[in-house]
mmCIF file of C-alpha atoms and ligand atoms in Angstrom:
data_model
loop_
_atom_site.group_PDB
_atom_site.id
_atom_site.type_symbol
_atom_site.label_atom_id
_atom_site.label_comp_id
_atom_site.label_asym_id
_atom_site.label_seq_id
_atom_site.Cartn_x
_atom_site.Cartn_y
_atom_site.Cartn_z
ATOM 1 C CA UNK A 87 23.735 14.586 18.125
ATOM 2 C CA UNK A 88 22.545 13.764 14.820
ATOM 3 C CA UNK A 89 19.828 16.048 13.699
ATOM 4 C CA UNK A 90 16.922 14.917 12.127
ATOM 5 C CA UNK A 91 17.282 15.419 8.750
ATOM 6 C CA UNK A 92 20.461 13.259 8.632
ATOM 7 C CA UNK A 93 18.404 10.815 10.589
ATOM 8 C CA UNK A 94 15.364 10.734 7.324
ATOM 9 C CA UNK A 95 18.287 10.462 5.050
ATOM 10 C CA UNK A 96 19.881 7.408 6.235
ATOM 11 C CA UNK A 97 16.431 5.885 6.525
ATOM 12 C CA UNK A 98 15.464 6.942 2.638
ATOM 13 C CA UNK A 99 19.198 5.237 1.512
ATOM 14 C CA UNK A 100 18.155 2.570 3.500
ATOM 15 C CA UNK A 101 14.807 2.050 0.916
ATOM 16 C CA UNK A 102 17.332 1.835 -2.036
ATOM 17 C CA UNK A 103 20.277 -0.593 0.015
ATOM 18 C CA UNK A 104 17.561 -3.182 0.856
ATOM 19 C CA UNK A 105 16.067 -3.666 -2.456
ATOM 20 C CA UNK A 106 19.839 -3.800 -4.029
ATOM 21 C CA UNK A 107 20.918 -6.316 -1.890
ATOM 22 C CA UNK A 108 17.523 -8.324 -2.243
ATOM 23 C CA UNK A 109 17.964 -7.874 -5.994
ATOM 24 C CA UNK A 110 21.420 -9.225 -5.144
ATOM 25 C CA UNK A 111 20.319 -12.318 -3.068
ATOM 26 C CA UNK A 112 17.673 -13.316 -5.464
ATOM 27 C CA UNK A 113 19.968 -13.518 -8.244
ATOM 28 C CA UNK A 114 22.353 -15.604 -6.307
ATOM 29 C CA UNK A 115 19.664 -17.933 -5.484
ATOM 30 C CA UNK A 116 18.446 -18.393 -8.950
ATOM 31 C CA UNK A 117 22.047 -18.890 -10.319
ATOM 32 C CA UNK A 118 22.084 -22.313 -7.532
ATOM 33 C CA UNK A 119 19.050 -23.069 -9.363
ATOM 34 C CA UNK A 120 16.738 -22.050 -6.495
ATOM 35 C CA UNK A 121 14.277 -19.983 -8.459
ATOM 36 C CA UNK A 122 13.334 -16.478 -7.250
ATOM 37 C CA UNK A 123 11.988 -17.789 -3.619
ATOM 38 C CA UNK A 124 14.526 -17.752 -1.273
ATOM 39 C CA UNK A 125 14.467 -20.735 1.388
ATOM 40 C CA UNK A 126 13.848 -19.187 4.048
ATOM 41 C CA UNK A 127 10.622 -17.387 2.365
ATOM 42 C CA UNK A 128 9.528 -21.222 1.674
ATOM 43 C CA UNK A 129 6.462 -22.365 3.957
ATOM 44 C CA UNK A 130 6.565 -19.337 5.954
ATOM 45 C CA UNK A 131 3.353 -17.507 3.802
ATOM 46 C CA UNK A 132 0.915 -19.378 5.459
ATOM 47 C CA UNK A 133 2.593 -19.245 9.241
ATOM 48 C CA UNK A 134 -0.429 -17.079 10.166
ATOM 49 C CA UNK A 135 -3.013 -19.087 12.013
ATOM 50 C CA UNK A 136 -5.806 -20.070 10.415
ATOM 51 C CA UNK A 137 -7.597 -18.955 13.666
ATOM 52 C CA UNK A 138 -6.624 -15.424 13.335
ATOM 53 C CA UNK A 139 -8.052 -14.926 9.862
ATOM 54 C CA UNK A 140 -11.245 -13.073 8.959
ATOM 55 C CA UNK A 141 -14.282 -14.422 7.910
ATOM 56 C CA UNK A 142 -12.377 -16.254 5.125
ATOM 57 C CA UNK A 143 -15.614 -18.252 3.723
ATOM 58 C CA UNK A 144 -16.322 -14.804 1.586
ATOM 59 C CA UNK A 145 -13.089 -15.098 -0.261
ATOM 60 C CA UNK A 146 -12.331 -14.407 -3.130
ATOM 61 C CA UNK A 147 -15.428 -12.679 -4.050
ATOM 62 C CA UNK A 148 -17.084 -12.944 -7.654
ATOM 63 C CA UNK A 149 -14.553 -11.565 -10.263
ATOM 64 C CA UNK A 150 -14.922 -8.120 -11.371
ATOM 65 C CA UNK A 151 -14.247 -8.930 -15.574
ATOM 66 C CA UNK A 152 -13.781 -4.783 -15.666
ATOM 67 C CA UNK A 153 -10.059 -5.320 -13.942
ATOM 68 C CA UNK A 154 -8.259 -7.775 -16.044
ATOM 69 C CA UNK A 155 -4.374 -7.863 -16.579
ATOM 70 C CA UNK A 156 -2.376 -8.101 -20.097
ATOM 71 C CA UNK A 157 0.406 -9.754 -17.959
ATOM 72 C CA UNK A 158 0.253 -12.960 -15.595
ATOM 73 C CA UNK A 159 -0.143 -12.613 -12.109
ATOM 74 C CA UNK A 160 2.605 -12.540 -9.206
ATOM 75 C CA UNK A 161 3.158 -15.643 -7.701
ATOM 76 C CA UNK A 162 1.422 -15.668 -4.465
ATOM 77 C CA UNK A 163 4.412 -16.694 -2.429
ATOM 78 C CA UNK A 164 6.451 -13.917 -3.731
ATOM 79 C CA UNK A 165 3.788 -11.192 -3.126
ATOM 80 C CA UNK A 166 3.204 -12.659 0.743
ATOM 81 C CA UNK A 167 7.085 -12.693 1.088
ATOM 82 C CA UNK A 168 8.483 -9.637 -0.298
ATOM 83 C CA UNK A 169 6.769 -6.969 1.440
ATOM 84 C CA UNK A 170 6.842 -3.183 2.492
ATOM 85 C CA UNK A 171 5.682 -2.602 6.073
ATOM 86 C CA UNK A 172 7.974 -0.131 7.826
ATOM 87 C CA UNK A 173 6.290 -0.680 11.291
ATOM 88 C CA UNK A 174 7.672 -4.084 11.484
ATOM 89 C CA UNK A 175 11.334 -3.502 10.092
ATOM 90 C CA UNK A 176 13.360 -1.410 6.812
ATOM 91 C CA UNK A 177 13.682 -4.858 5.311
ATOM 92 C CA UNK A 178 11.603 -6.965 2.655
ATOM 93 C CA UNK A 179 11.501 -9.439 4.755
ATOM 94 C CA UNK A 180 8.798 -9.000 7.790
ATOM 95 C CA UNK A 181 6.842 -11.766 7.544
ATOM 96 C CA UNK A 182 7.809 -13.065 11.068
ATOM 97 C CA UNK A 183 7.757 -9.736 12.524
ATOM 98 C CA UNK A 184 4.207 -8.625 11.238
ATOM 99 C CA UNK A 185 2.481 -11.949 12.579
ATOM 100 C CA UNK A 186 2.659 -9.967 16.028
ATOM 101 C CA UNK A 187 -0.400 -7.551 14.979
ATOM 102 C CA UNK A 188 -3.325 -8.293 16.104
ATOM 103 C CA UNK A 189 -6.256 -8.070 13.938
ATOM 104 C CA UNK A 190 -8.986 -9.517 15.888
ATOM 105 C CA UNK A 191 -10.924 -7.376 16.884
ATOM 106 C CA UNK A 192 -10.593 -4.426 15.105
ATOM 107 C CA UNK A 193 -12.043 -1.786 14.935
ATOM 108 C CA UNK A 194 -12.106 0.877 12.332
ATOM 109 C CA UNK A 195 -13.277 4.742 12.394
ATOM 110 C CA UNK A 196 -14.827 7.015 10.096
ATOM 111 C CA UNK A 197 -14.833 10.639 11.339
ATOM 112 C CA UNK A 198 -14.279 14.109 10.413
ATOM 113 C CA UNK A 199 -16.644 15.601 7.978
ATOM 114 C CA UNK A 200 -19.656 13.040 8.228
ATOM 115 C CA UNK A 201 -23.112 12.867 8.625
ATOM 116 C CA UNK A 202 -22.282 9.971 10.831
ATOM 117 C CA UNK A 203 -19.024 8.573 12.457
ATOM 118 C CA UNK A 204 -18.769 5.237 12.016
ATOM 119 C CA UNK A 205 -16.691 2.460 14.267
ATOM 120 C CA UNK A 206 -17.262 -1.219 13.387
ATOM 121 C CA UNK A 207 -15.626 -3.878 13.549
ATOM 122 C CA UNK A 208 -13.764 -4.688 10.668
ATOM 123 C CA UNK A 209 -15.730 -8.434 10.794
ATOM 124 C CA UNK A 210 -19.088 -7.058 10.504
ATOM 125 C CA UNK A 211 -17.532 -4.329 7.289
ATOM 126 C CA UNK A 212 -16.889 -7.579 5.776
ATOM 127 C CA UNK A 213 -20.045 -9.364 6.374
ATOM 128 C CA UNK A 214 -22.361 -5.858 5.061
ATOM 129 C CA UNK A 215 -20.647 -4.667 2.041
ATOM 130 C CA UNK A 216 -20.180 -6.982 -0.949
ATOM 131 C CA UNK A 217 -16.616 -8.675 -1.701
ATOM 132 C CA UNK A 218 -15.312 -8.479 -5.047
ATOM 133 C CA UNK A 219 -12.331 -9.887 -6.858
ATOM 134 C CA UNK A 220 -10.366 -7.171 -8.758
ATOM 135 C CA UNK A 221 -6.961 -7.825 -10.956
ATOM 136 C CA UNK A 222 -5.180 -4.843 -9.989
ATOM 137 C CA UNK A 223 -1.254 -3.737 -11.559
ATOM 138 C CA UNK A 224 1.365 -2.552 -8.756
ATOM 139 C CA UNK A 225 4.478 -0.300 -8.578
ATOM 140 C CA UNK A 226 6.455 0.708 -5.922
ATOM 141 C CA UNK A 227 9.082 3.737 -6.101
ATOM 142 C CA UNK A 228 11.341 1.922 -5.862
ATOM 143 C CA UNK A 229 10.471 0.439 -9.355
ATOM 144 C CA UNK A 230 9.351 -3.400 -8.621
ATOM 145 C CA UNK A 231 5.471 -4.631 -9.705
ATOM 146 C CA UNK A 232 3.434 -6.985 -9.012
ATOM 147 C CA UNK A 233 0.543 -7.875 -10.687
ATOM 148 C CA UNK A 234 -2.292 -9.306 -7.550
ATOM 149 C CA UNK A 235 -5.555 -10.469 -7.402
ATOM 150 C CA UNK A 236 -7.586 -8.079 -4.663
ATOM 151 C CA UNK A 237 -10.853 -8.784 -3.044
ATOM 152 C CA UNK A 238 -12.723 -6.414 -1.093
ATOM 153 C CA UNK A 239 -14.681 -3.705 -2.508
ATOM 154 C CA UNK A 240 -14.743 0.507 -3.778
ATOM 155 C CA UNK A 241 -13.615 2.814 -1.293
ATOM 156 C CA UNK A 242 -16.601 5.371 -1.880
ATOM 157 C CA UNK A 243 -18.773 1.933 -0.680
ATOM 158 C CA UNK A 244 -16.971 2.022 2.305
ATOM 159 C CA UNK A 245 -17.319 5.843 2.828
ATOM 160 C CA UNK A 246 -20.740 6.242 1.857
ATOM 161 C CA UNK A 247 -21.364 4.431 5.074
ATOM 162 C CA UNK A 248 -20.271 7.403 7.462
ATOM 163 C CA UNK A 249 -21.944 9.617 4.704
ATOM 164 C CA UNK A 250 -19.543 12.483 3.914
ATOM 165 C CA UNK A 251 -20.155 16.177 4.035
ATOM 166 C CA UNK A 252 -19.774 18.036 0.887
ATOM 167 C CA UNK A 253 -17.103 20.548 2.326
ATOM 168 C CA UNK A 254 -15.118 17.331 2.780
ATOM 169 C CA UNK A 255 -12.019 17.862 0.226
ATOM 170 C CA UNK A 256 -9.729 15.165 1.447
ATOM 171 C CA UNK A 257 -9.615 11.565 2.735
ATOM 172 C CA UNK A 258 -7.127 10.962 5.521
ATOM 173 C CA UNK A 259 -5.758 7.325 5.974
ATOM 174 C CA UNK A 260 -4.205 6.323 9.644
ATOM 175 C CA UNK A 261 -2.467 3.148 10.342
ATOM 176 C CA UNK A 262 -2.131 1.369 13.868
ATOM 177 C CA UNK A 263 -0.014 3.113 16.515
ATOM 178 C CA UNK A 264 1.063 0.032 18.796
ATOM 179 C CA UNK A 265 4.668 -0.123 18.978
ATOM 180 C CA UNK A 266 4.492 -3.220 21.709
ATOM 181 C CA UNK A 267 3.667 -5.225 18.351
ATOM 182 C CA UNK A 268 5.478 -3.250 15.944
ATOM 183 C CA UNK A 269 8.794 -2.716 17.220
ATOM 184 C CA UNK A 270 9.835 -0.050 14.733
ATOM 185 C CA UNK A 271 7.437 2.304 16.116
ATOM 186 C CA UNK A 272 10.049 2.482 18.851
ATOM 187 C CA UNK A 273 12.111 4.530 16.871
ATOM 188 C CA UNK A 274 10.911 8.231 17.158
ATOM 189 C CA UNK A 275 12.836 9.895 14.257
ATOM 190 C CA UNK A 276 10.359 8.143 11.953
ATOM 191 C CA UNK A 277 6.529 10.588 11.877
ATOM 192 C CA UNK A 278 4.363 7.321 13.144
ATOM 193 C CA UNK A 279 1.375 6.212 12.612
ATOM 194 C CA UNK A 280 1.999 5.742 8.676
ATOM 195 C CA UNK A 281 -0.470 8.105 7.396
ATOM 196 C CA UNK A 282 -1.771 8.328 3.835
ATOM 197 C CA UNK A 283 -4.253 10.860 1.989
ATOM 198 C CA UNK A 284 -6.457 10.760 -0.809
ATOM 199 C CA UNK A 285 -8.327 14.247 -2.504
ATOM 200 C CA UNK A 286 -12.274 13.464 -2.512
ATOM 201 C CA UNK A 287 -12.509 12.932 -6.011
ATOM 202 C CA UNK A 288 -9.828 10.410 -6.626
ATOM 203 C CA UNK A 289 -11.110 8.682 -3.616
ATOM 204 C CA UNK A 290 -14.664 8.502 -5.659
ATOM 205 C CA UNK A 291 -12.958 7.010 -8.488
ATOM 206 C CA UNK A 292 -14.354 3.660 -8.925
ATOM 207 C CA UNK A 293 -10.486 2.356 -9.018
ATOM 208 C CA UNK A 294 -9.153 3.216 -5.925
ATOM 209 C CA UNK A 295 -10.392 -0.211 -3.854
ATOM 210 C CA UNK A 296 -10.134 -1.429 -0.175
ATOM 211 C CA UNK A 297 -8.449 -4.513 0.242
ATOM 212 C CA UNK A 298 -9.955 -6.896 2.815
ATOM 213 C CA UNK A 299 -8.363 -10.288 0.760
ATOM 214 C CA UNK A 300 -5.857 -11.346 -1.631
ATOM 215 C CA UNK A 301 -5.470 -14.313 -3.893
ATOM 216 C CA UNK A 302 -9.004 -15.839 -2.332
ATOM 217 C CA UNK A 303 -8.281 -15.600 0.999
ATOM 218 C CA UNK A 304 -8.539 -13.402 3.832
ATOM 219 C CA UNK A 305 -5.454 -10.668 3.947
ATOM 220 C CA UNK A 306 -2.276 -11.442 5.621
ATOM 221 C CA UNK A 307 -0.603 -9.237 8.445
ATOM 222 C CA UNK A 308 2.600 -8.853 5.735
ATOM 223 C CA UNK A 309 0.259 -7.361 3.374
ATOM 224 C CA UNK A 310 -2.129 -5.002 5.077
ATOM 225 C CA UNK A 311 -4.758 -6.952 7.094
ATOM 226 C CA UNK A 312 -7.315 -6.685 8.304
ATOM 227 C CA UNK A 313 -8.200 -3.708 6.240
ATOM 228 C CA UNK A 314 -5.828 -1.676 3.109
ATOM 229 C CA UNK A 315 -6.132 0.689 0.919
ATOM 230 C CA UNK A 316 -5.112 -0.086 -3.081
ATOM 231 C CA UNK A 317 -4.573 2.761 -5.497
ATOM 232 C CA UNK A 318 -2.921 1.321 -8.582
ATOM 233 C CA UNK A 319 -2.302 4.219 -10.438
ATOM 234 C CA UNK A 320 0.000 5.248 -7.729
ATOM 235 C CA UNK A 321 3.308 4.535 -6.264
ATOM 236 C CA UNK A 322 2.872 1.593 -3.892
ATOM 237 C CA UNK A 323 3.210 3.660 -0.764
ATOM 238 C CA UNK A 324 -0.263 5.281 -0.943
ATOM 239 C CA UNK A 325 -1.944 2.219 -0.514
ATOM 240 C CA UNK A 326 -1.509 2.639 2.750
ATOM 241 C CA UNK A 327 -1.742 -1.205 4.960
ATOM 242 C CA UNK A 328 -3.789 -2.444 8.281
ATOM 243 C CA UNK A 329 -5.901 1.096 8.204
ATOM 244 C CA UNK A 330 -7.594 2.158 11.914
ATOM 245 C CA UNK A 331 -9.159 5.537 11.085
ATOM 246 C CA UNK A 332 -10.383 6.747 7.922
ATOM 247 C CA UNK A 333 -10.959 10.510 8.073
ATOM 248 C CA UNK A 334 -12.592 13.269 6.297
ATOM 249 C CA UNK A 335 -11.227 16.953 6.094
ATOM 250 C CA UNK A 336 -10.899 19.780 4.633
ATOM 251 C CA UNK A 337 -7.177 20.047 5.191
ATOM 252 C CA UNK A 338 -4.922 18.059 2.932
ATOM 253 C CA UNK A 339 -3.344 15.458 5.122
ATOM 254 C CA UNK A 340 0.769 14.814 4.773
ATOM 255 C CA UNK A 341 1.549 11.678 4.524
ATOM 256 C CA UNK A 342 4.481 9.885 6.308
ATOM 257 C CA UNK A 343 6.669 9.765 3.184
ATOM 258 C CA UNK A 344 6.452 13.148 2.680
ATOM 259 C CA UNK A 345 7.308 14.131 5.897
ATOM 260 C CA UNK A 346 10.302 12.004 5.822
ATOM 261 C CA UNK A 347 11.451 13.466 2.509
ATOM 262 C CA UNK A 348 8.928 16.018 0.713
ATOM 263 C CA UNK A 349 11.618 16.331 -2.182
ATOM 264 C CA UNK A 350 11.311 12.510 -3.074
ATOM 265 C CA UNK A 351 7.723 11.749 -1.927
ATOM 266 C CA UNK A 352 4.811 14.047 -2.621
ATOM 267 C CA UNK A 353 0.719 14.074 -2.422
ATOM 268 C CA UNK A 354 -0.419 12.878 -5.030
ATOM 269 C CA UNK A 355 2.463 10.283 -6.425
ATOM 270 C CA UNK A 356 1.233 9.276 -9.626
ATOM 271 C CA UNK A 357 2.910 6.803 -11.483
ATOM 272 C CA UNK A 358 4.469 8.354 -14.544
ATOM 273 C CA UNK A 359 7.823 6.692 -16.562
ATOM 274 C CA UNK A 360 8.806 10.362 -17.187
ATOM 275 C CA UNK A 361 9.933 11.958 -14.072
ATOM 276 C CA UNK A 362 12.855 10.540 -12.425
ATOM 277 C CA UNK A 363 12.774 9.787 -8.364
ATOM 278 C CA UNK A 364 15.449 12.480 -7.572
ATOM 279 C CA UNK A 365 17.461 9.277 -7.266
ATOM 280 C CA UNK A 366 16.857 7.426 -9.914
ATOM 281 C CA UNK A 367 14.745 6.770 -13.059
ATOM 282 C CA UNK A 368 11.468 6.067 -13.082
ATOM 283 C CA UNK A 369 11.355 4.546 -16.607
ATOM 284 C CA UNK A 370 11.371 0.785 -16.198
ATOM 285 C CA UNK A 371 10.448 -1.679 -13.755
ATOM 286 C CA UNK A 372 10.788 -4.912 -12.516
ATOM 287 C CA UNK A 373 8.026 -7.470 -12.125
ATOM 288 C CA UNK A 374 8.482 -9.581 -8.771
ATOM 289 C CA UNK A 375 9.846 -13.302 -10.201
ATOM 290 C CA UNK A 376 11.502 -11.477 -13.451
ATOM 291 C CA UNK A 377 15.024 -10.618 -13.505
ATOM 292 C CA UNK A 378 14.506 -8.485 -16.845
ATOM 293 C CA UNK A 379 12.430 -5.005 -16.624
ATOM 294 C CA UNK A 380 9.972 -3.814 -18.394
ATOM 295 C CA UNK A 381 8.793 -0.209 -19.309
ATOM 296 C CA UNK A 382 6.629 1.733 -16.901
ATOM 297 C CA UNK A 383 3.422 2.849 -17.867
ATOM 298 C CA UNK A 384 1.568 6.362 -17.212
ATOM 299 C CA UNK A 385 -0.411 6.173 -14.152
ATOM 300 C CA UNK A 386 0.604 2.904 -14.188
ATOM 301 C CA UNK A 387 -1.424 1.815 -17.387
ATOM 302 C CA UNK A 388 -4.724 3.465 -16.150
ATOM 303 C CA UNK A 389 -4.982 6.850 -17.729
ATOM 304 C CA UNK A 390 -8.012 6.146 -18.947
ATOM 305 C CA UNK A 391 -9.821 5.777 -15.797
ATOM 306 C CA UNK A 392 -8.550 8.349 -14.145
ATOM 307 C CA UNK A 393 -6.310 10.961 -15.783
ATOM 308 C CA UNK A 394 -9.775 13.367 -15.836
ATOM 309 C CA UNK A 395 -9.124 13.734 -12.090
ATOM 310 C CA UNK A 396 -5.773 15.858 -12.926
ATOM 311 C CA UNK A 397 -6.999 17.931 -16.267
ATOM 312 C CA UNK A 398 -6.186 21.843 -15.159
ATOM 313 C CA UNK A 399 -4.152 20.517 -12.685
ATOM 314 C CA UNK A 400 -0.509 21.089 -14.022
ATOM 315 C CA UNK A 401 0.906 23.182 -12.215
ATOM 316 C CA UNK A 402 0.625 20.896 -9.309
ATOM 317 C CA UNK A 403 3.850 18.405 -8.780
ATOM 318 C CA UNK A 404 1.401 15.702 -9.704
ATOM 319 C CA UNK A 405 3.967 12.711 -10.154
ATOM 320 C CA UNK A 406 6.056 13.057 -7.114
HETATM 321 N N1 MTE B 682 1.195 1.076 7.004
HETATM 322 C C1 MTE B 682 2.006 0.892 5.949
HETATM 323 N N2 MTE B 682 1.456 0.791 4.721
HETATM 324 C C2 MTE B 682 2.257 0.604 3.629
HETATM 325 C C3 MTE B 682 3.669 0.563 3.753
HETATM 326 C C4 MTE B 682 4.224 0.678 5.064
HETATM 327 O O1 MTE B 682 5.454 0.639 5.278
HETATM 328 N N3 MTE B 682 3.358 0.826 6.131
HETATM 329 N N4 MTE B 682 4.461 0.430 2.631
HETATM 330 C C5 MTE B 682 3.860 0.832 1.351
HETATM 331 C C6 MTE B 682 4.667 0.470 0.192
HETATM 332 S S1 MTE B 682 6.064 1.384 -0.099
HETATM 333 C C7 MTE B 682 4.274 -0.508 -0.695
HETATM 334 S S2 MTE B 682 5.122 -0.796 -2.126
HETATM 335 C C8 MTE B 682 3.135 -1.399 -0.373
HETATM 336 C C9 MTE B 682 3.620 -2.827 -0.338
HETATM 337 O O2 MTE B 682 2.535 -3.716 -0.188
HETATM 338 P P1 MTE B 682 2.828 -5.275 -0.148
HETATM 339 O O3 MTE B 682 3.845 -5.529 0.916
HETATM 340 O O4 MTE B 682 1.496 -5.903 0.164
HETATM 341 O O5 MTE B 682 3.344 -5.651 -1.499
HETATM 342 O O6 MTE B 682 2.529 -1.104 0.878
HETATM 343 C C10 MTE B 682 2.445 0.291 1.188
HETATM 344 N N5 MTE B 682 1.675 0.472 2.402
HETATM 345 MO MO1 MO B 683 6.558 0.984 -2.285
#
């Protein structure tokens, strides 16, 4: 019987196979003068139904001019093709797979430590609290970026709605459990639902954002919808995607990478060029549609917004 920690292992190589052999693919694809979009990717961004989409006559939001980029943005196909979303496969490719959620309705919870639990429908969040367009920088672990226009709106907006006790110390994140749709779920070695946590105060910080659109529309399933979370001075996995209970504790919550491998993945998983992964470095990175890298900045370039939140905080493993 394999025991479980073999079991996370082969599922954490797995994270660094797929994006080498995407890497791989892409590069083959450019050298037949195909650009960086494979063709099978082509078209298939905009299979969702129009139908399914959420209120998308608020999109994009007016323009935030506080969250501006000093490089261009992703190309929309390549940020609604090459995607992370474990519950619908290991692969970058889940496009097809995700369009099996379904978002409508949906309803999301605040609980916990609240004057007031809220559950609304993620329509009517939409429709009450004012959409935004913010220019937001992105890194994954695994040392890709994107660069992505959000619109939604702060995450303390969203909170302030369930009104949070003050001996709340933590914001827990919990995706969909519904392995009918999301086939991966199936597979019980992984700790579903994807779970994600935030401490109260970088939660307040007026950069971490919820994502109900990108690039003026509505979200797609591949990317989170109906409802993400966006923390860009953080590895990509905290911005955890297609969120159905936001909760507020006193307990800091584990999140599902660092149950699968606390050495590799830790709380708070801020991006910083000078700590290596365990399994590799951490110095460069490579924006989606480049084939050269680029250095990787401290908290992702956004020290100045929020490295206040970690002063007296060293002895914590604050970039893992
Ligand atoms: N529920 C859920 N959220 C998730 C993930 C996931 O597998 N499941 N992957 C994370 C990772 S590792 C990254 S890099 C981003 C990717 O977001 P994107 O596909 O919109 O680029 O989503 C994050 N949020
Ligand atoms: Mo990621």
């Amino acid at each position: 019987m394999l025991t479980r920690t073999r079991k996370i292992w082969d599922v954490i190589d797995h994270r660094a196979t797929d994006e080498a052999l995407v890497t791989n693919r892409r590069k083959l694809l450019a050298g037949m003068g195909m650009g960086t979009i494979g063709l099978s990717f082509i078209g298939r961004a905009h299979a969702q139904e129009a139908g399914s989409l959420i209120a998308p006559e608020l999109y994009p939001g007016e323009r935030n001019p506080a969250f501006t980029l000093d490089r261009p943005l992703t190309e929309e196909k390549l940020a609604t093709t090459y995607n992370n979303f474990y519950e619908f496969g290991g692969s970058k490719d889940i496009v097809d797979a995700a369009q099996a959620l379904t978002i409508k309705p949906w309803t999301l919870t605040i609980d916990g430590m609240v004057e007031q639990t809220v559950e609304m429908d993620v329509g009517d969040i939409v429709r009450r609290l004012p959409i935004e367009e913010r220019l937001y920088r992105h890194r994954c672990v695994e040392a890709w970026s994107m660069d992505v226009p959000w619109s939604g709106f702060p995450l303390k907006v969203l909170l302030d709605l369930a009104r949070p006790q003050g001996s709340a110390k933590y914001v827990r994140f919990e995706t969909f459990l519904n392995p009918d749709e999301a086939p991966a779920q199936q597979q019980s070695w992984y700790p579903w639902p994807y779970i994600e946590g935030l401490s109260i105060a970088e939660a307040g910080n007026d950069l971490a954002f919820i994502a109900t659109g990108m690039y003026g529309k509505p979200l797609l399933k591949q990317n989170g919808a109906p409802i993400r979370l966006v923390t860009p001075w953080k590895y990509g996995f905290k911005s955890i995607k297609s969120i159905r209970k936001i909760t507020l504790t006193d307990q800091r919550p584990v999140s599902y990478w660092e149950e699968l491998g606390p050495s590799e993945y830790g709380f708070w998983a801020n991006v910083n060029p000078e700590v290596p992964h365990p399994r590799w470095s951490q110095a460069y990175e490579r924006p989606l549609g480049d084939f050269g890298s680029v250095p990787t900045r401290l908290f992702n370039g956004y020290a100045e917004q929020v490295a206040s939140l970690y002063s007296g905080m060293e002895g914590e493993q604050l970039f893992m």
